[in-house]
């Protein structure tokens, strides 16, 4: 998608969690002026040390910016921060909403922000902190072509080759579809790994067969060492977020009339992560749940 080159922009970043902080670092590296806000201000410290300015409220951050980037935890919190706390400050601003939320939630945000005189696009991403720092996220944009085009250089700072998938809601649907695969592939591999180990099969012999087949997915090797060691600390994507996204997928799929019974058991299994103390750990902690024994939390 072609667009006119632009220089550094004044950006408000709302949400500085694992992904948000890395996106903030990338924006600073690309020369943008950054005003940051987080419900826990202490989590902004690394960005402040890198040159960002701390805003006391979302409205203050928005007022100092031309573009607002949100990386908050879910749809209701994103709506509360943007609409209830940002409100009229959004007039004339472009909002780039990155968090994974329901397609309907995204469409509702679009309507509300346009009614306030702002512009809205959704821009969910595949990838986590390392990819964000390197500008190698896989970014899916949803929104009016003109709005996406105006923001194209900024999107390229985060992802070298962003893709516009259609109007608002389209990118969120695609992101939920991809995250459903994260959950399903992790679950399927974990069960297979447990079974072959239970049968006394050498793991590397099993992996050699798997790697040589059409069944192989690179994520299996990416998580194998963690699963064998039971080490789920230092997550790039925590289990609680995986569960949240799977539940969003199930709701959207039901709304589309799809048969989702096969996934409902996985969602129920992920509900056990909370009492097991796994919510804040890497999502491959699902492996502790598929073991079929009471899961103990790994060291944080």
Coordinates of C-alpha atoms in Angstrom, one line a residue:
X1 CA 0.0 0.0 0.0
X2 CA 1.5 3.3 -1.1
X3 CA 1.6 6.3 1.2
X4 CA 3.4 9.6 1.6
X5 CA 6.6 9.4 3.7
X6 CA 6.3 11.0 7.1
X7 CA 8.8 11.9 9.7
X8 CA 8.7 11.3 13.5
X9 CA 5.2 11.5 15.0
X10 CA 3.9 12.4 18.4
X11 CA 2.4 9.2 19.7
X12 CA 0.5 8.3 22.9
X13 CA 1.1 4.8 24.0
X14 CA -1.6 3.5 26.4
X15 CA -0.5 0.2 27.9
X16 CA 3.1 -0.8 28.7
X17 CA 2.8 -4.5 29.5
X18 CA 5.1 -7.1 27.9
X19 CA 4.2 -6.3 24.3
X20 CA 3.3 -2.6 24.8
X21 CA 6.7 -1.8 26.4
X22 CA 8.5 -3.5 23.5
X23 CA 6.4 -1.6 21.0
X24 CA 7.2 1.6 22.8
X25 CA 11.0 0.9 22.7
X26 CA 10.7 0.3 18.9
X27 CA 8.8 3.6 18.4
X28 CA 11.5 5.5 20.3
X29 CA 14.2 3.7 18.3
X30 CA 12.5 4.9 15.1
X31 CA 12.6 8.5 16.3
X32 CA 9.0 9.1 17.4
X33 CA 8.1 11.3 20.3
X34 CA 6.3 9.1 22.9
X35 CA 4.0 10.0 25.7
X36 CA 3.1 6.9 27.8
X37 CA 0.4 5.9 30.3
X38 CA -0.2 2.7 32.2
X39 CA -2.4 1.9 35.1
X40 CA 0.7 0.9 37.0
X41 CA 3.1 3.9 36.3
X42 CA 6.1 2.0 37.6
X43 CA 5.9 -0.2 34.5
X44 CA 6.7 2.8 32.3
X45 CA 10.1 3.2 33.9
X46 CA 12.2 1.6 31.1
X47 CA 10.5 3.7 28.5
X48 CA 11.0 6.9 30.5
X49 CA 14.7 6.0 30.8
X50 CA 14.7 5.7 27.0
X51 CA 13.2 9.1 26.4
X52 CA 9.5 8.8 26.7
X53 CA 7.4 11.2 28.8
X54 CA 5.0 10.0 31.5
X55 CA 1.4 11.1 31.2
X56 CA -0.7 11.3 34.4
X57 CA -3.9 10.3 32.6
X58 CA -4.9 8.8 29.2
X59 CA -6.5 12.1 28.2
X60 CA -3.2 13.9 28.9
X61 CA -1.3 11.4 26.8
X62 CA -3.8 11.7 24.0
X63 CA -3.8 15.5 24.1
X64 CA 0.0 15.5 23.5
X65 CA -0.2 13.2 20.5
X66 CA -1.5 12.9 16.9
X67 CA -1.6 9.1 17.0
X68 CA -2.8 7.0 19.9
X69 CA -1.5 3.4 20.1
X70 CA -3.3 1.1 22.6
X71 CA -1.9 -2.2 23.8
X72 CA -4.3 -2.9 26.7
X73 CA -5.4 -6.2 28.2
X74 CA -8.9 -6.7 26.7
X75 CA -11.8 -5.0 25.0
X76 CA -13.7 -3.6 28.0
X77 CA -10.5 -2.1 29.5
X78 CA -9.6 -0.6 26.1
X79 CA -13.1 1.0 25.7
X80 CA -13.0 2.3 29.3
X81 CA -9.5 3.9 28.8
X82 CA -10.2 5.4 25.3
X83 CA -13.8 6.4 25.7
X84 CA -14.4 7.0 29.4
X85 CA -11.0 8.5 30.2
X86 CA -9.9 9.8 26.7
X87 CA -13.3 11.0 25.5
X88 CA -13.3 14.3 23.7
X89 CA -9.5 14.4 23.6
X90 CA -9.7 11.8 20.7
X91 CA -11.0 14.4 18.3
X92 CA -8.7 14.7 15.4
X93 CA -6.5 11.8 16.5
X94 CA -5.9 8.5 14.8
X95 CA -6.2 5.4 17.1
X96 CA -4.2 2.2 16.3
X97 CA -5.7 -0.5 18.5
X98 CA -3.3 -3.5 18.8
X99 CA -4.7 -5.6 21.6
X100 CA -6.6 -8.8 20.6
X101 CA -10.3 -8.1 21.2
X102 CA -13.5 -9.4 19.8
X103 CA -14.4 -8.2 16.2
X104 CA -17.6 -6.8 17.5
X105 CA -15.8 -4.9 20.3
X106 CA -13.5 -3.4 17.7
X107 CA -16.4 -2.3 15.5
X108 CA -18.1 -0.7 18.5
X109 CA -14.9 1.2 19.3
X110 CA -14.7 2.4 15.7
X111 CA -18.2 3.8 15.8
X112 CA -17.6 5.5 19.2
X113 CA -14.3 7.0 18.2
X114 CA -15.6 8.3 14.9
X115 CA -18.5 9.9 16.8
X116 CA -15.9 11.8 18.9
X117 CA -14.2 13.1 15.7
X118 CA -11.3 10.6 15.7
X119 CA -10.2 7.9 13.3
X120 CA -9.8 4.2 14.2
X121 CA -8.0 1.2 12.8
X122 CA -7.3 -2.2 14.4
X123 CA -3.8 -3.6 14.1
X124 CA -3.4 -6.9 15.9
X125 CA 0.0 -8.6 15.6
X126 CA 1.6 -12.0 15.7
X127 CA 4.9 -12.0 17.6
X128 CA 6.0 -11.0 21.0
X129 CA 8.7 -8.9 22.6
X130 CA 11.7 -10.0 20.5
X131 CA 9.8 -9.4 17.2
X132 CA 8.5 -6.1 18.5
X133 CA 11.9 -4.8 19.4
X134 CA 13.2 -5.8 16.0
X135 CA 10.3 -4.3 14.1
X136 CA 9.4 -7.8 12.8
X137 CA 5.9 -8.2 14.0
X138 CA 3.3 -9.7 11.6
X139 CA 0.7 -6.9 11.6
X140 CA -2.8 -7.2 10.3
X141 CA -4.7 -4.0 9.7
X142 CA -8.4 -3.5 9.6
X143 CA -10.1 -0.2 8.7
X144 CA -10.9 2.2 5.9
X145 CA -8.2 2.1 3.2
X146 CA -7.5 5.8 3.6
X147 CA -7.1 5.6 7.3
X148 CA -4.7 2.7 7.0
X149 CA -2.8 4.4 4.3
X150 CA -2.2 7.5 6.4
X151 CA -0.7 5.3 9.1
X152 CA 1.3 3.0 6.8
X153 CA 4.8 4.4 7.6
X154 CA 4.1 4.0 11.3
X155 CA 2.8 0.4 10.8
X156 CA 5.9 -0.3 8.8
X157 CA 8.0 0.8 11.8
X158 CA 6.4 -2.1 13.7
X159 CA 6.2 -4.7 10.9
X160 CA 8.2 -4.4 7.7
X161 CA 5.3 -5.8 5.7
X162 CA 2.0 -5.0 7.3
X163 CA -1.1 -6.4 5.6
X164 CA -4.5 -4.7 5.3
X165 CA -7.2 -7.4 5.4
X166 CA -10.3 -5.3 5.0
X167 CA -12.6 -3.2 7.1
X168 CA -12.7 -3.0 10.9
X169 CA -13.3 -6.5 12.4
X170 CA -11.5 -8.4 9.6
X171 CA -8.1 -8.2 11.2
X172 CA -9.4 -9.1 14.6
X173 CA -11.2 -12.2 13.1
X174 CA -7.9 -13.2 11.5
X175 CA -6.0 -12.7 14.7
X176 CA -8.4 -14.9 16.7
X177 CA -8.2 -17.5 14.0
X178 CA -4.4 -17.5 14.3
X179 CA -4.4 -17.6 18.1
X180 CA -6.9 -20.5 18.1
X181 CA -4.1 -22.4 16.2
X182 CA -1.6 -21.5 18.9
X183 CA -3.9 -23.0 21.5
X184 CA -4.8 -26.1 19.4
X185 CA -1.3 -26.9 18.2
X186 CA 0.2 -26.5 21.7
X187 CA -2.5 -28.7 23.1
X188 CA -2.2 -31.4 20.4
X189 CA 1.6 -31.5 20.6
X190 CA 1.6 -31.6 24.4
X191 CA -0.8 -34.6 24.5
X192 CA 1.3 -36.5 21.9
X193 CA 4.5 -35.7 23.8
X194 CA 3.1 -37.0 27.1
X195 CA 1.9 -40.3 25.4
X196 CA 5.2 -41.2 23.7
X197 CA 7.1 -40.5 26.9
X198 CA 4.7 -42.6 28.9
X199 CA 5.3 -45.4 26.4
X200 CA 9.1 -45.1 26.8
X201 CA 9.7 -43.8 23.3
X202 CA 12.9 -41.6 23.0
X203 CA 11.7 -38.1 22.5
X204 CA 14.3 -37.3 19.8
X205 CA 13.3 -40.3 17.8
X206 CA 9.7 -39.2 17.9
X207 CA 10.7 -35.7 17.0
X208 CA 12.7 -36.9 14.0
X209 CA 9.7 -38.7 12.7
X210 CA 7.5 -35.7 13.3
X211 CA 9.9 -33.2 11.6
X212 CA 10.0 -35.3 8.5
X213 CA 6.3 -35.4 8.2
X214 CA 3.6 -33.0 6.9
X215 CA 2.3 -32.9 10.5
X216 CA 5.3 -30.8 11.8
X217 CA 4.9 -27.2 12.9
X218 CA 8.0 -25.1 14.0
X219 CA 6.2 -24.2 17.2
X220 CA 6.7 -27.8 18.4
X221 CA 10.4 -27.4 18.6
X222 CA 10.1 -23.8 19.8
X223 CA 8.4 -25.1 23.0
X224 CA 9.9 -28.6 23.3
X225 CA 12.7 -27.7 25.7
X226 CA 10.4 -25.7 28.0
X227 CA 7.9 -28.5 28.1
X228 CA 10.5 -31.2 28.8
X229 CA 12.1 -29.1 31.6
X230 CA 8.7 -27.8 33.0
X231 CA 10.1 -24.3 32.8
X232 CA 7.4 -21.8 31.9
X233 CA 8.9 -18.7 33.5
X234 CA 9.6 -15.4 31.6
X235 CA 6.7 -15.6 29.2
X236 CA 6.3 -13.6 26.0
X237 CA 2.7 -14.6 25.9
X238 CA 1.1 -15.8 29.2
X239 CA -1.4 -18.6 29.6
X240 CA -4.2 -16.2 30.8
X241 CA -4.0 -14.3 27.5
X242 CA -4.2 -17.6 25.5
X243 CA -7.3 -18.6 27.4
X244 CA -8.8 -15.1 26.9
X245 CA -8.2 -15.2 23.1
X246 CA -9.5 -18.8 22.8
X247 CA -12.8 -17.7 24.5
X248 CA -13.0 -14.8 22.1
X249 CA -12.6 -17.1 19.2
X250 CA -15.3 -19.5 20.5
X251 CA -17.7 -16.6 20.9
X252 CA -17.0 -15.3 17.4
X253 CA -17.2 -18.8 15.9
X254 CA -20.5 -19.5 17.6
X255 CA -21.8 -16.2 16.3
X256 CA -20.8 -17.4 12.8
X257 CA -22.8 -20.6 13.3
X258 CA -19.7 -22.9 13.5
X259 CA -19.6 -26.2 15.4
X260 CA -17.1 -25.5 18.2
X261 CA -17.7 -28.5 20.5
X262 CA -14.2 -29.8 19.8
X263 CA -12.6 -26.7 21.3
X264 CA -14.8 -26.4 24.3
X265 CA -12.9 -29.1 26.1
X266 CA -9.6 -27.2 25.6
X267 CA -11.2 -24.0 26.9
X268 CA -12.3 -25.9 30.0
X269 CA -8.8 -27.3 30.5
X270 CA -7.3 -23.8 30.3
X271 CA -9.7 -22.7 33.1
X272 CA -7.7 -25.0 35.4
X273 CA -4.6 -22.8 34.8
X274 CA -5.9 -20.2 37.4
X275 CA -6.1 -22.5 40.4
X276 CA -2.9 -24.2 39.3
X277 CA -1.0 -20.9 39.4
X278 CA -0.2 -21.0 35.7
X279 CA -1.9 -17.8 34.4
X280 CA 1.1 -15.6 34.5
X281 CA 3.5 -18.2 33.0
X282 CA 4.2 -19.0 29.3
X283 CA 1.3 -20.4 27.5
X284 CA 3.1 -23.7 26.9
X285 CA 2.4 -24.3 30.7
X286 CA -0.7 -26.0 29.1
X287 CA 1.7 -29.0 29.1
X288 CA 1.4 -29.1 32.9
X289 CA -2.4 -29.4 32.5
X290 CA -2.5 -32.1 29.9
X291 CA -0.4 -34.3 32.2
X292 CA -3.6 -35.3 33.9
X293 CA -2.2 -34.7 37.4
X294 CA -2.8 -31.7 39.6
X295 CA -0.6 -29.1 38.1
X296 CA 1.8 -27.2 40.4
X297 CA 2.9 -23.7 39.5
X298 CA 6.4 -23.5 38.0
X299 CA 8.8 -21.1 39.7
X300 CA 8.2 -17.6 38.5

